[in-house]
Amino acid sequence: MMGFEAPVAAVALLSGTLSGDLVETAVKTYADVAAIFAETEALPPETPVYEVQSYCPAPEGTEGGLFFGTSRIFPGKVNGEYFMTKGHFHGKRDRAEFYWGVSGQGLLLLMDAKRRCRAVSVVPGGLYYIPGETAHRLVNTGDEPLVVGACWPSDAGHDYDTILEQGFPVRIREIEGKPAIVESEG
Ligand code: F6R
Ligand code: ZN
């Protein structure tokens, strides 16, 4: 008779932490992502800016499959600009994604193909649908890690170059002790 199988991966619902043999963890340090900030600051290069755990049960590029992840953006600033992710369009531009807030406070920057940008508050329990053709970046405006779950198609891929070259039209800076959205000067 067939036995019952144990799950191959797990998500701790309150912390977002993923576990299982197929779960991978990648850390981005200040040295890795310094170029995304408007100005540089003499932070130790090994300072972790964010960490992504991912569970990718199908080969990258599989049509019809799904990937699952947890992003943790650590609290911090570079010359007043809050720690954030690199941000990307999906390589297959029409691929959508779900994000949901687990803990911490922040913003989700969304930018369409015409560079029209929106900033949406990310709060625990908030559910965010990122349509296709939309670049997305997470910004931690709080003083604890911003933890966000994600689920995206396994054939979405990532286009980082467009954002590295052109950036987002806005930046999120601390002004008079509070997060403010300011026009990007490059
Ligand atoms: C996947 C996705 C997230 C991000 C993660 C890190 O499509 O949107 O899992 O990959 O938040 O951000 P990036 O990839 O922009 O460095
Ligand atoms: Zn994405």
XYZ file of N, CA, C and O and ligand atoms in Angstrom:
761
model
N 0.838 -1.205 0.000
C 0.000 0.000 0.000
C 0.870 1.252 0.000
O 1.952 1.253 0.589
N 0.363 2.310 -0.648
C 1.120 3.571 -0.690
C 1.155 4.239 0.671
O 0.142 4.286 1.361
N 2.337 4.772 1.071
C 2.430 5.506 2.338
C 2.148 6.981 2.131
O 2.007 7.438 1.003
N 2.044 7.694 3.217
C 1.879 9.148 3.131
C 3.248 9.794 3.053
O 4.148 9.431 3.807
N 3.413 10.739 2.150
C 4.713 11.408 2.006
C 4.789 12.653 2.880
O 3.795 13.356 3.032
N 5.970 12.898 3.404
C 6.187 14.145 4.160
C 6.391 15.282 3.174
O 6.859 15.060 2.058
N 6.041 16.518 3.533
C 6.326 17.647 2.637
C 7.828 17.798 2.416
O 8.613 17.518 3.329
N 8.241 18.200 1.204
C 9.677 18.337 0.924
C 10.228 19.697 1.337
O 11.430 19.898 1.402
N 9.341 20.648 1.579
C 9.785 21.967 2.032
C 8.741 22.502 2.996
O 7.603 22.040 3.014
N 9.161 23.460 3.809
C 8.234 24.030 4.792
C 8.428 25.521 4.857
O 9.511 26.038 4.590
N 7.346 26.220 5.192
C 7.436 27.651 5.444
C 6.888 27.897 6.843
O 5.763 27.499 7.159
N 7.695 28.490 7.704
C 7.240 28.877 9.040
C 6.385 30.124 8.848
O 6.892 31.177 8.464
N 5.093 29.993 9.055
C 4.173 31.053 8.622
C 4.397 32.365 9.357
O 4.188 33.432 8.795
N 4.831 32.298 10.610
C 4.986 33.542 11.366
C 6.311 34.245 11.087
O 6.422 35.451 11.248
N 7.335 33.496 10.643
C 8.648 34.119 10.407
C 9.000 34.172 8.929
O 9.921 34.890 8.540
N 8.298 33.403 8.095
C 8.607 33.348 6.670
C 9.769 32.418 6.343
O 10.049 32.159 5.174
N 10.455 31.906 7.357
C 11.648 31.084 7.117
C 11.292 29.803 6.368
O 10.358 29.094 6.738
N 12.061 29.529 5.304
C 11.846 28.316 4.519
C 12.848 27.259 4.937
O 13.992 27.576 5.287
N 12.437 26.005 4.891
C 13.380 24.924 5.156
C 13.095 23.763 4.219
O 11.985 23.635 3.698
N 14.098 22.936 4.005
C 13.985 21.804 3.083
C 15.239 21.721 2.236
O 15.948 22.714 2.074
N 15.489 20.518 1.676
C 16.737 20.296 0.939
C 16.869 21.188 -0.289
O 17.979 21.506 -0.718
N 15.753 21.578 -0.891
C 15.825 22.355 -2.132
C 15.839 23.861 -1.890
O 15.866 24.640 -2.838
N 15.810 24.254 -0.610
C 15.765 25.685 -0.309
C 17.168 26.281 -0.401
O 18.124 25.734 0.154
N 17.293 27.376 -1.144
C 18.595 28.049 -1.268
C 18.524 29.431 -0.640
O 17.469 30.060 -0.660
N 19.652 29.865 -0.082
C 19.696 31.195 0.542
C 20.806 32.003 -0.115
O 21.926 31.520 -0.256
N 20.464 33.207 -0.555
C 21.468 34.092 -1.164
C 21.460 35.418 -0.407
O 20.398 35.998 -0.175
N 22.648 35.872 -0.031
C 22.773 37.142 0.700
C 23.377 38.176 -0.231
O 24.342 37.893 -0.943
N 22.790 39.371 -0.251
C 23.386 40.493 -0.981
C 24.019 41.429 0.050
O 23.334 41.911 0.962
N 25.294 41.660 -0.111
C 26.000 42.560 0.808
C 26.046 43.967 0.212
O 25.739 44.163 -0.970
N 26.485 44.908 1.048
C 26.637 46.287 0.551
C 27.573 46.317 -0.661
O 27.310 47.026 -1.640
N 28.634 45.496 -0.619
C 29.563 45.463 -1.771
C 28.836 45.018 -3.036
O 29.100 45.527 -4.127
N 27.879 44.090 -2.898
C 27.148 43.585 -4.074
C 26.219 44.637 -4.665
O 25.960 44.628 -5.868
N 25.640 45.491 -3.807
C 24.538 46.339 -4.284
C 24.799 47.849 -4.124
O 23.894 48.649 -4.344
N 26.020 48.229 -3.792
C 26.315 49.661 -3.556
C 25.866 50.534 -4.733
O 25.394 51.657 -4.540
N 25.956 49.982 -5.961
C 25.659 50.778 -7.164
C 24.191 51.178 -7.279
O 23.859 52.085 -8.060
N 23.289 50.531 -6.524
C 21.855 50.875 -6.669
C 21.497 52.130 -5.878
O 20.433 52.704 -6.081
N 22.368 52.564 -4.966
C 22.066 53.736 -4.146
C 22.575 55.003 -4.835
O 23.548 54.968 -5.592
N 21.909 56.138 -4.531
C 22.254 57.397 -5.202
C 23.693 57.792 -4.916
O 24.418 58.242 -5.786
N 24.078 57.662 -3.641
C 25.455 57.997 -3.260
C 26.030 56.803 -2.520
O 25.288 55.974 -2.020
N 27.340 56.762 -2.439
C 27.937 55.692 -1.645
C 28.234 56.227 -0.247
O 28.236 57.437 -0.013
N 28.452 55.315 0.665
C 28.808 55.673 2.039
C 29.799 54.612 2.494
O 29.737 53.478 2.035
N 30.689 54.995 3.406
C 31.736 54.055 3.824
C 31.198 53.015 4.800
O 31.621 52.941 5.942
N 30.233 52.199 4.342
C 29.753 51.087 5.170
C 30.704 49.918 4.964
O 31.292 49.781 3.888
N 30.848 49.033 5.982
C 31.663 47.838 5.754
C 31.095 47.056 4.561
O 29.878 46.861 4.489
N 31.937 46.669 3.590
C 31.426 46.027 2.370
C 30.640 44.744 2.639
O 29.754 44.390 1.868
N 30.966 44.070 3.769
C 30.275 42.802 4.045
C 28.933 42.998 4.747
O 28.248 42.033 5.074
N 28.492 44.235 4.969
C 27.191 44.488 5.611
C 26.077 43.837 4.801
O 25.931 44.122 3.608
N 25.260 42.942 5.410
C 24.166 42.358 4.630
C 23.058 43.382 4.404
O 22.623 44.041 5.344
N 22.641 43.555 3.164
C 21.544 44.479 2.825
C 20.237 43.695 2.716
O 19.213 44.105 3.234
N 20.288 42.554 2.022
C 19.111 41.683 2.024
C 19.505 40.243 1.742
O 20.617 39.956 1.287
N 18.535 39.379 2.052
C 18.751 37.935 1.924
C 17.490 37.349 1.288
O 16.384 37.773 1.625
N 17.663 36.437 0.350
C 16.509 35.793 -0.286
C 16.627 34.284 -0.133
O 17.635 33.690 -0.508
N 15.585 33.685 0.456
C 15.486 32.224 0.473
C 14.557 31.849 -0.664
O 13.518 32.500 -0.857
N 14.897 30.827 -1.421
C 13.989 30.426 -2.493
C 13.853 28.910 -2.563
O 14.792 28.164 -2.257
N 12.683 28.501 -2.943
C 12.356 27.087 -3.152
C 11.882 26.982 -4.593
O 10.812 27.464 -4.942
N 12.749 26.395 -5.436
C 12.512 26.347 -6.881
C 12.403 24.887 -7.302
O 13.406 24.283 -7.712
N 11.205 24.300 -7.179
C 11.075 22.855 -7.393
C 11.131 22.430 -8.854
O 11.257 21.235 -9.130
N 11.043 23.375 -9.788
C 11.138 23.031 -11.220
C 12.383 23.715 -11.774
O 12.829 24.723 -11.218
N 12.974 23.184 -12.870
C 14.129 23.887 -13.439
C 13.739 25.297 -13.873
O 12.632 25.514 -14.371
N 14.654 26.247 -13.664
C 14.458 27.646 -14.101
C 14.048 27.633 -15.574
O 14.660 26.939 -16.385
N 13.003 28.352 -15.908
C 12.561 28.426 -17.305
C 11.399 27.501 -17.622
O 10.817 27.581 -18.704
N 11.037 26.611 -16.676
C 9.915 25.692 -16.926
C 8.609 26.468 -17.093
O 8.217 27.232 -16.201
N 7.967 26.272 -18.226
C 6.683 26.947 -18.461
C 5.620 26.286 -17.601
O 5.525 25.052 -17.561
N 4.852 27.086 -16.889
C 3.752 26.524 -16.091
C 4.135 26.181 -14.659
O 3.263 25.847 -13.860
N 5.427 26.248 -14.308
C 5.835 25.961 -12.930
C 5.803 27.213 -12.067
O 5.567 28.326 -12.555
N 6.029 27.015 -10.762
C 6.032 28.132 -9.816
C 7.250 28.066 -8.906
O 7.709 26.967 -8.560
N 7.753 29.219 -8.526
C 8.804 29.346 -7.514
C 8.228 30.080 -6.303
O 7.265 30.856 -6.442
N 8.873 29.859 -5.142
C 8.379 30.425 -3.885
C 9.585 30.974 -3.128
O 10.653 30.359 -3.124
N 9.430 32.127 -2.508
C 10.591 32.684 -1.799
C 10.210 33.554 -0.625
O 9.045 33.936 -0.457
N 11.212 33.837 0.199
C 11.071 34.817 1.284
C 12.245 35.784 1.184
O 13.403 35.358 1.134
N 11.945 37.084 1.124
C 12.984 38.112 1.092
C 13.038 38.785 2.449
O 11.993 39.063 3.043
N 14.248 39.042 2.914
C 14.453 39.784 4.177
C 15.344 40.972 3.869
O 16.529 40.785 3.560
N 14.769 42.166 3.929
C 15.577 43.369 3.711
C 15.912 43.893 5.093
O 15.011 44.166 5.909
N 17.174 44.011 5.377
C 17.602 44.397 6.726
C 17.421 45.900 6.911
O 17.368 46.651 5.942
N 17.284 46.354 8.156
C 17.139 47.792 8.372
C 18.482 48.477 8.141
O 19.529 47.938 8.506
N 18.455 49.625 7.527
C 19.702 50.360 7.308
C 19.499 51.420 6.261
O 18.458 51.464 5.585
N 20.495 52.298 6.138
C 20.420 53.387 5.159
C 21.808 53.630 4.573
O 22.825 53.355 5.229
N 21.823 54.124 3.353
C 23.057 54.569 2.708
C 22.886 56.063 2.437
O 22.092 56.428 1.577
N 23.554 56.880 3.215
C 23.383 58.339 3.084
C 21.915 58.757 3.103
O 21.468 59.533 2.247
N 21.148 58.196 4.024
C 19.745 58.587 4.174
C 18.778 57.833 3.279
O 17.564 58.003 3.404
N 19.297 57.008 2.357
C 18.418 56.222 1.480
C 18.280 54.819 2.070
O 19.282 54.158 2.358
N 17.039 54.396 2.256
C 16.789 53.127 2.949
C 17.312 51.922 2.160
O 17.283 51.936 0.917
N 17.735 50.898 2.886
C 18.141 49.632 2.254
C 16.975 49.112 1.402
O 15.814 49.191 1.795
N 17.334 48.554 0.251
C 16.306 48.086 -0.702
C 16.887 46.958 -1.552
O 18.098 46.713 -1.533
N 16.004 46.323 -2.313
C 16.451 45.290 -3.243
C 16.907 45.935 -4.552
O 16.596 47.098 -4.817
N 17.619 45.151 -5.369
C 18.052 45.681 -6.675
C 16.839 46.086 -7.504
O 16.837 47.119 -8.148
N 15.808 45.254 -7.477
C 14.609 45.508 -8.272
C 14.804 44.992 -9.687
O 15.929 44.945 -10.210
N 13.734 44.570 -10.300
C 13.837 43.994 -11.647
C 12.493 44.005 -12.361
O 11.442 44.049 -11.723
N 12.551 43.971 -13.689
C 11.442 43.487 -14.510
C 11.651 41.979 -14.633
O 12.788 41.491 -14.504
N 10.609 41.244 -14.912
C 10.834 39.841 -15.242
C 11.378 39.760 -16.673
O 11.091 40.616 -17.519
N 12.237 38.762 -16.913
C 12.840 38.592 -18.241
C 11.737 38.386 -19.277
O 11.752 38.989 -20.356
N 10.791 37.501 -18.959
C 9.556 37.410 -19.753
C 8.643 38.462 -19.155
O 8.065 38.265 -18.079
N 8.554 39.587 -19.853
C 7.954 40.790 -19.252
C 6.517 40.614 -18.781
O 6.067 41.339 -17.900
N 5.781 39.688 -19.391
C 4.354 39.613 -19.028
C 4.118 38.762 -17.782
O 2.973 38.605 -17.358
N 5.166 38.235 -17.158
C 4.961 37.341 -16.003
C 4.670 38.145 -14.731
O 5.408 39.070 -14.387
N 3.607 37.755 -14.022
C 3.158 38.430 -12.798
C 3.759 37.741 -11.570
O 4.499 36.756 -11.686
N 3.453 38.267 -10.402
C 3.995 37.714 -9.151
C 3.109 38.144 -7.993
O 2.513 39.230 -8.035
N 3.020 37.316 -6.953
C 2.400 37.725 -5.693
C 3.494 37.984 -4.657
O 4.452 37.198 -4.546
N 3.356 39.055 -3.886
C 4.133 39.307 -2.671
C 3.139 39.383 -1.513
O 1.979 39.779 -1.725
N 3.600 39.055 -0.293
C 2.783 39.305 0.895
C 3.704 39.693 2.050
O 4.825 39.205 2.161
N 3.206 40.604 2.866
C 4.000 41.068 4.000
C 3.959 40.058 5.135
O 2.883 39.559 5.494
N 5.120 39.734 5.695
C 5.206 38.819 6.844
C 5.484 39.617 8.117
O 4.765 39.495 9.108
N 6.527 40.429 8.095
C 6.808 41.285 9.256
C 7.628 42.486 8.811
O 8.231 42.484 7.736
N 7.620 43.503 9.656
C 8.347 44.729 9.343
C 7.482 45.689 8.533
O 6.310 45.414 8.242
N 8.087 46.809 8.203
C 7.365 47.895 7.518
C 8.200 48.354 6.336
O 9.410 48.509 6.464
N 7.541 48.613 5.241
C 8.304 49.112 4.102
C 7.418 49.535 2.960
O 6.230 49.797 3.134
N 8.048 49.616 1.804
C 7.340 50.037 0.593
C 7.682 49.100 -0.546
O 8.801 48.581 -0.628
N 6.696 48.912 -1.413
C 6.904 48.201 -2.666
C 6.814 49.240 -3.775
O 5.774 49.882 -3.946
N 7.932 49.441 -4.466
C 7.937 50.363 -5.605
C 7.585 49.570 -6.852
O 8.196 48.526 -7.124
N 6.619 50.074 -7.588
C 6.173 49.424 -8.821
C 6.333 50.418 -9.967
O 5.947 51.589 -9.829
N 6.900 49.963 -11.064
C 7.109 50.877 -12.204
C 6.710 50.163 -13.491
O 7.180 49.051 -13.754
N 5.851 50.827 -14.283
C 5.432 50.191 -15.534
C 6.417 50.511 -16.665
O 7.417 51.220 -16.457
N 6.112 50.014 -17.852
C 7.039 50.154 -18.983
C 7.240 51.618 -19.374
O 8.245 51.977 -19.976
N 6.259 52.488 -19.032
C 6.401 53.918 -19.338
C 7.063 54.670 -18.187
O 6.976 55.897 -18.122
N 7.632 53.945 -17.242
C 8.329 54.509 -16.074
C 7.396 55.264 -15.129
O 7.819 56.111 -14.364
N 6.098 54.930 -15.193
C 5.167 55.478 -14.198
C 5.316 54.632 -12.945
O 5.318 53.396 -13.013
N 5.464 55.323 -11.802
C 5.862 54.628 -10.577
C 4.831 54.822 -9.468
O 4.216 55.886 -9.354
N 4.633 53.779 -8.654
C 3.759 53.847 -7.470
C 4.533 53.271 -6.294
O 5.369 52.382 -6.476
N 4.241 53.779 -5.094
C 4.837 53.226 -3.877
C 3.703 52.732 -2.990
O 2.825 53.508 -2.620
N 3.693 51.437 -2.685
C 2.612 50.822 -1.909
C 3.172 50.403 -0.557
O 4.242 49.787 -0.491
N 2.455 50.718 0.533
C 2.901 50.327 1.877
C 2.894 48.809 2.011
O 1.900 48.163 1.671
N 3.980 48.265 2.529
C 4.040 46.824 2.793
C 3.886 46.618 4.296
O 4.682 47.150 5.083
N 2.836 45.902 4.674
C 2.541 45.652 6.091
C 2.294 44.163 6.287
O 1.931 43.465 5.326
N 2.475 43.649 7.501
C 2.216 42.227 7.733
C 0.778 41.870 7.333
O -0.164 42.571 7.700
N 0.626 40.828 6.557
C -0.697 40.389 6.109
C -1.153 41.049 4.820
O -2.114 40.592 4.213
N -0.472 42.102 4.384
C -0.837 42.738 3.108
C -0.482 41.824 1.949
O 0.564 41.173 1.963
N -1.362 41.765 0.956
C -1.135 40.910 -0.217
C -1.014 41.814 -1.438
O -1.845 42.707 -1.631
N 0.020 41.591 -2.237
C 0.359 42.513 -3.322
C 0.470 41.746 -4.629
O 1.311 40.847 -4.745
N -0.354 42.115 -5.585
C -0.286 41.501 -6.912
C 0.558 42.399 -7.805
O 0.248 43.578 -7.988
N 1.639 41.850 -8.304
C 2.526 42.602 -9.206
C 2.193 42.141 -10.621
O 2.510 41.013 -11.001
N 1.519 42.994 -11.402
C 1.149 42.555 -12.751
C 2.376 42.386 -13.636
O 3.466 42.861 -13.287
N 2.222 41.743 -14.775
C 3.302 41.673 -15.751
C 3.699 43.078 -16.194
O 3.014 44.067 -15.879
N 4.821 43.164 -16.888
C 5.311 44.451 -17.429
C 5.585 45.467 -16.325
O 5.543 46.670 -16.576
N 5.830 45.028 -15.095
C 5.961 45.946 -13.958
C 7.217 45.626 -13.162
O 7.329 44.536 -12.586
N 8.140 46.584 -13.122
C 9.344 46.385 -12.298
C 8.966 46.523 -10.825
O 8.048 47.270 -10.486
N 9.680 45.780 -9.945
C 9.342 45.798 -8.521
C 10.603 45.815 -7.665
O 11.591 45.155 -7.976
N 10.524 46.612 -6.591
C 11.640 46.787 -5.655
C 11.052 46.943 -4.256
O 10.071 47.675 -4.070
N 11.670 46.284 -3.260
C 11.237 46.412 -1.860
C 12.184 47.339 -1.113
O 13.410 47.265 -1.285
N 11.617 48.196 -0.265
C 12.395 49.174 0.507
C 12.017 49.008 1.980
O 10.828 49.031 2.325
N 13.008 48.842 2.844
C 12.736 48.717 4.286
C 12.804 50.097 4.940
O 13.883 50.668 5.095
N 11.653 50.635 5.323
C 11.619 51.956 5.960
C 11.555 51.855 7.480
O 11.412 52.870 8.162
N 11.653 50.641 8.022
C 11.509 50.453 9.469
C 12.836 50.186 10.148
O 13.909 50.301 9.540
N 12.772 49.808 11.430
C 14.026 49.511 12.123
C 14.130 48.044 12.518
O 14.913 47.663 13.389
N 13.320 47.202 11.869
C 13.490 45.750 11.992
C 13.497 45.181 10.571
O 13.144 45.910 9.631
N 13.883 43.903 10.386
C 13.896 43.380 9.013
C 12.498 43.444 8.379
O 11.491 43.233 9.060
N 12.457 43.767 7.104
C 11.213 43.700 6.328
C 11.192 42.319 5.673
O 12.068 41.999 4.868
N 10.215 41.498 6.078
C 10.150 40.123 5.585
C 8.922 39.993 4.681
O 7.811 40.353 5.082
N 9.164 39.523 3.462
C 8.110 39.491 2.441
C 8.153 38.148 1.717
O 9.215 37.718 1.252
N 7.002 37.489 1.608
C 6.900 36.246 0.844
C 6.649 36.561 -0.621
O 6.175 37.648 -0.969
N 6.970 35.596 -1.479
C 6.789 35.808 -2.923
C 6.489 34.485 -3.616
O 6.970 33.428 -3.195
N 5.690 34.555 -4.671
C 5.458 33.385 -5.520
C 5.408 33.870 -6.957
O 4.667 34.803 -7.272
N 6.240 33.252 -7.815
C 6.355 33.752 -9.196
C 6.559 32.578 -10.159
O 6.994 31.497 -9.758
N 6.242 32.793 -11.444
C 6.341 31.707 -12.423
C 7.799 31.291 -12.672
O 8.685 32.148 -12.734
N 8.014 29.999 -12.853
C 9.389 29.506 -13.004
C 10.006 29.884 -14.347
O 11.197 29.689 -14.552
N 9.212 30.424 -15.259
C 9.796 30.897 -16.518
C 9.854 32.429 -16.569
O 10.044 33.004 -17.635
N 9.673 33.092 -15.412
C 9.658 34.565 -15.420
C 11.047 35.124 -15.736
O 11.197 36.036 -16.543
N 12.070 34.580 -15.099
C 13.422 35.124 -15.268
C 13.512 36.527 -14.685
O 12.515 37.075 -14.179
N 14.721 37.114 -14.719
C 14.920 38.431 -14.116
C 15.744 39.305 -15.043
O 16.796 38.882 -15.516
N 15.250 40.508 -15.314
C 16.025 41.509 -16.059
C 16.471 42.568 -15.042
O 15.676 43.432 -14.656
N 17.718 42.476 -14.614
C 18.270 43.458 -13.667
C 18.911 44.636 -14.396
O 19.032 45.716 -13.839
N 19.351 44.408 -15.637
C 20.152 45.428 -16.327
C 19.370 46.722 -16.560
O 19.916 47.815 -16.421
N 18.086 46.590 -16.919
C 17.295 47.798 -17.194
C 17.272 48.697 -15.962
O 17.424 49.916 -16.064
N 17.117 48.099 -14.774
C 17.065 48.906 -13.545
C 18.462 49.446 -13.205
O 18.609 50.605 -12.810
N 19.492 48.626 -13.402
C 20.852 49.119 -13.120
C 21.179 50.331 -13.990
O 21.801 51.284 -13.547
N 20.716 50.267 -15.251
C 21.035 51.370 -16.176
C 20.147 52.589 -15.955
O 20.608 53.717 -16.008
N 18.862 52.366 -15.728
C 17.903 53.503 -15.713
C 17.343 53.795 -14.338
O 16.749 54.862 -14.134
N 17.459 52.865 -13.411
C 16.924 53.062 -12.066
C 15.411 53.191 -12.050
O 14.733 52.968 -13.061
N 14.892 53.555 -10.885
C 13.481 53.909 -10.732
C 13.419 55.443 -10.744
O 14.388 56.098 -10.375
N 12.270 56.030 -11.101
C 12.181 57.504 -11.127
C 12.170 58.133 -9.735
O 12.314 59.347 -9.635
N 11.992 57.339 -8.689
C 11.965 57.884 -7.329
C 12.895 57.092 -6.417
O 13.249 55.944 -6.707
N 13.279 57.773 -5.319
C 14.056 57.118 -4.267
C 13.345 57.349 -2.945
O 12.601 58.327 -2.796
N 13.573 56.456 -1.969
C 12.930 56.594 -0.667
C 14.022 56.949 0.343
O 14.944 56.168 0.579
N 13.890 58.164 0.889
C 14.910 58.696 1.792
C 14.292 59.045 3.131
O 13.112 59.390 3.194
N 15.121 59.040 4.169
C 14.660 59.540 5.463
C 14.845 61.055 5.471
O 15.956 61.553 5.297
N 13.726 61.764 5.648
C 13.785 63.232 5.736
C 13.041 63.636 6.998
O 11.879 63.240 7.190
N 13.710 64.381 7.865
C 13.167 64.766 9.173
C 12.616 63.560 9.924
O 11.515 63.574 10.456
N 13.384 62.465 9.890
C 13.052 61.272 10.669
C 11.971 60.383 10.082
O 11.602 59.382 10.696
N 11.477 60.742 8.883
C 10.385 59.939 8.297
C 10.696 59.572 6.850
O 11.387 60.330 6.152
N 10.144 58.443 6.371
C 10.365 58.107 4.964
C 9.656 59.087 4.032
O 8.504 59.456 4.279
N 10.350 59.507 3.003
C 9.765 60.415 2.013
C 10.163 59.930 0.628
O 11.232 59.335 0.444
N 9.265 60.193 -0.330
C 9.525 59.783 -1.704
C 10.076 61.003 -2.442
O 9.487 62.079 -2.386
N 11.232 60.857 -3.037
C 11.849 62.002 -3.717
C 12.217 61.606 -5.147
O 12.477 60.426 -5.426
N 12.211 62.585 -6.022
C 12.576 62.309 -7.410
C 14.026 61.862 -7.472
O 14.878 62.427 -6.784
N 14.287 60.881 -8.297
C 15.644 60.377 -8.426
C 16.443 61.263 -9.359
O 15.928 61.711 -10.375
N 17.686 61.524 -8.948
C 18.535 62.336 -9.837
C 19.479 61.452 -10.638
O 20.427 61.916 -11.220
N 19.216 60.174 -10.638
C 20.060 59.259 -11.399
C 20.389 58.044 -10.582
O 19.899 57.879 -9.507
C 11.293 37.125 -7.651
C 11.156 38.315 -6.777
C 11.750 38.295 -5.396
C 13.069 39.073 -5.486
C 13.744 39.360 -4.150
C 15.085 40.083 -4.296
O 10.810 37.383 -8.934
O 10.630 39.328 -7.174
O 11.968 37.027 -4.896
O 13.941 38.361 -6.330
O 12.913 40.195 -3.374
O 14.994 41.201 -5.135
P 15.895 41.322 -6.443
O 15.673 40.047 -7.229
O 15.355 42.505 -7.160
O 17.313 41.438 -6.020
Zn 10.036 39.360 -9.345
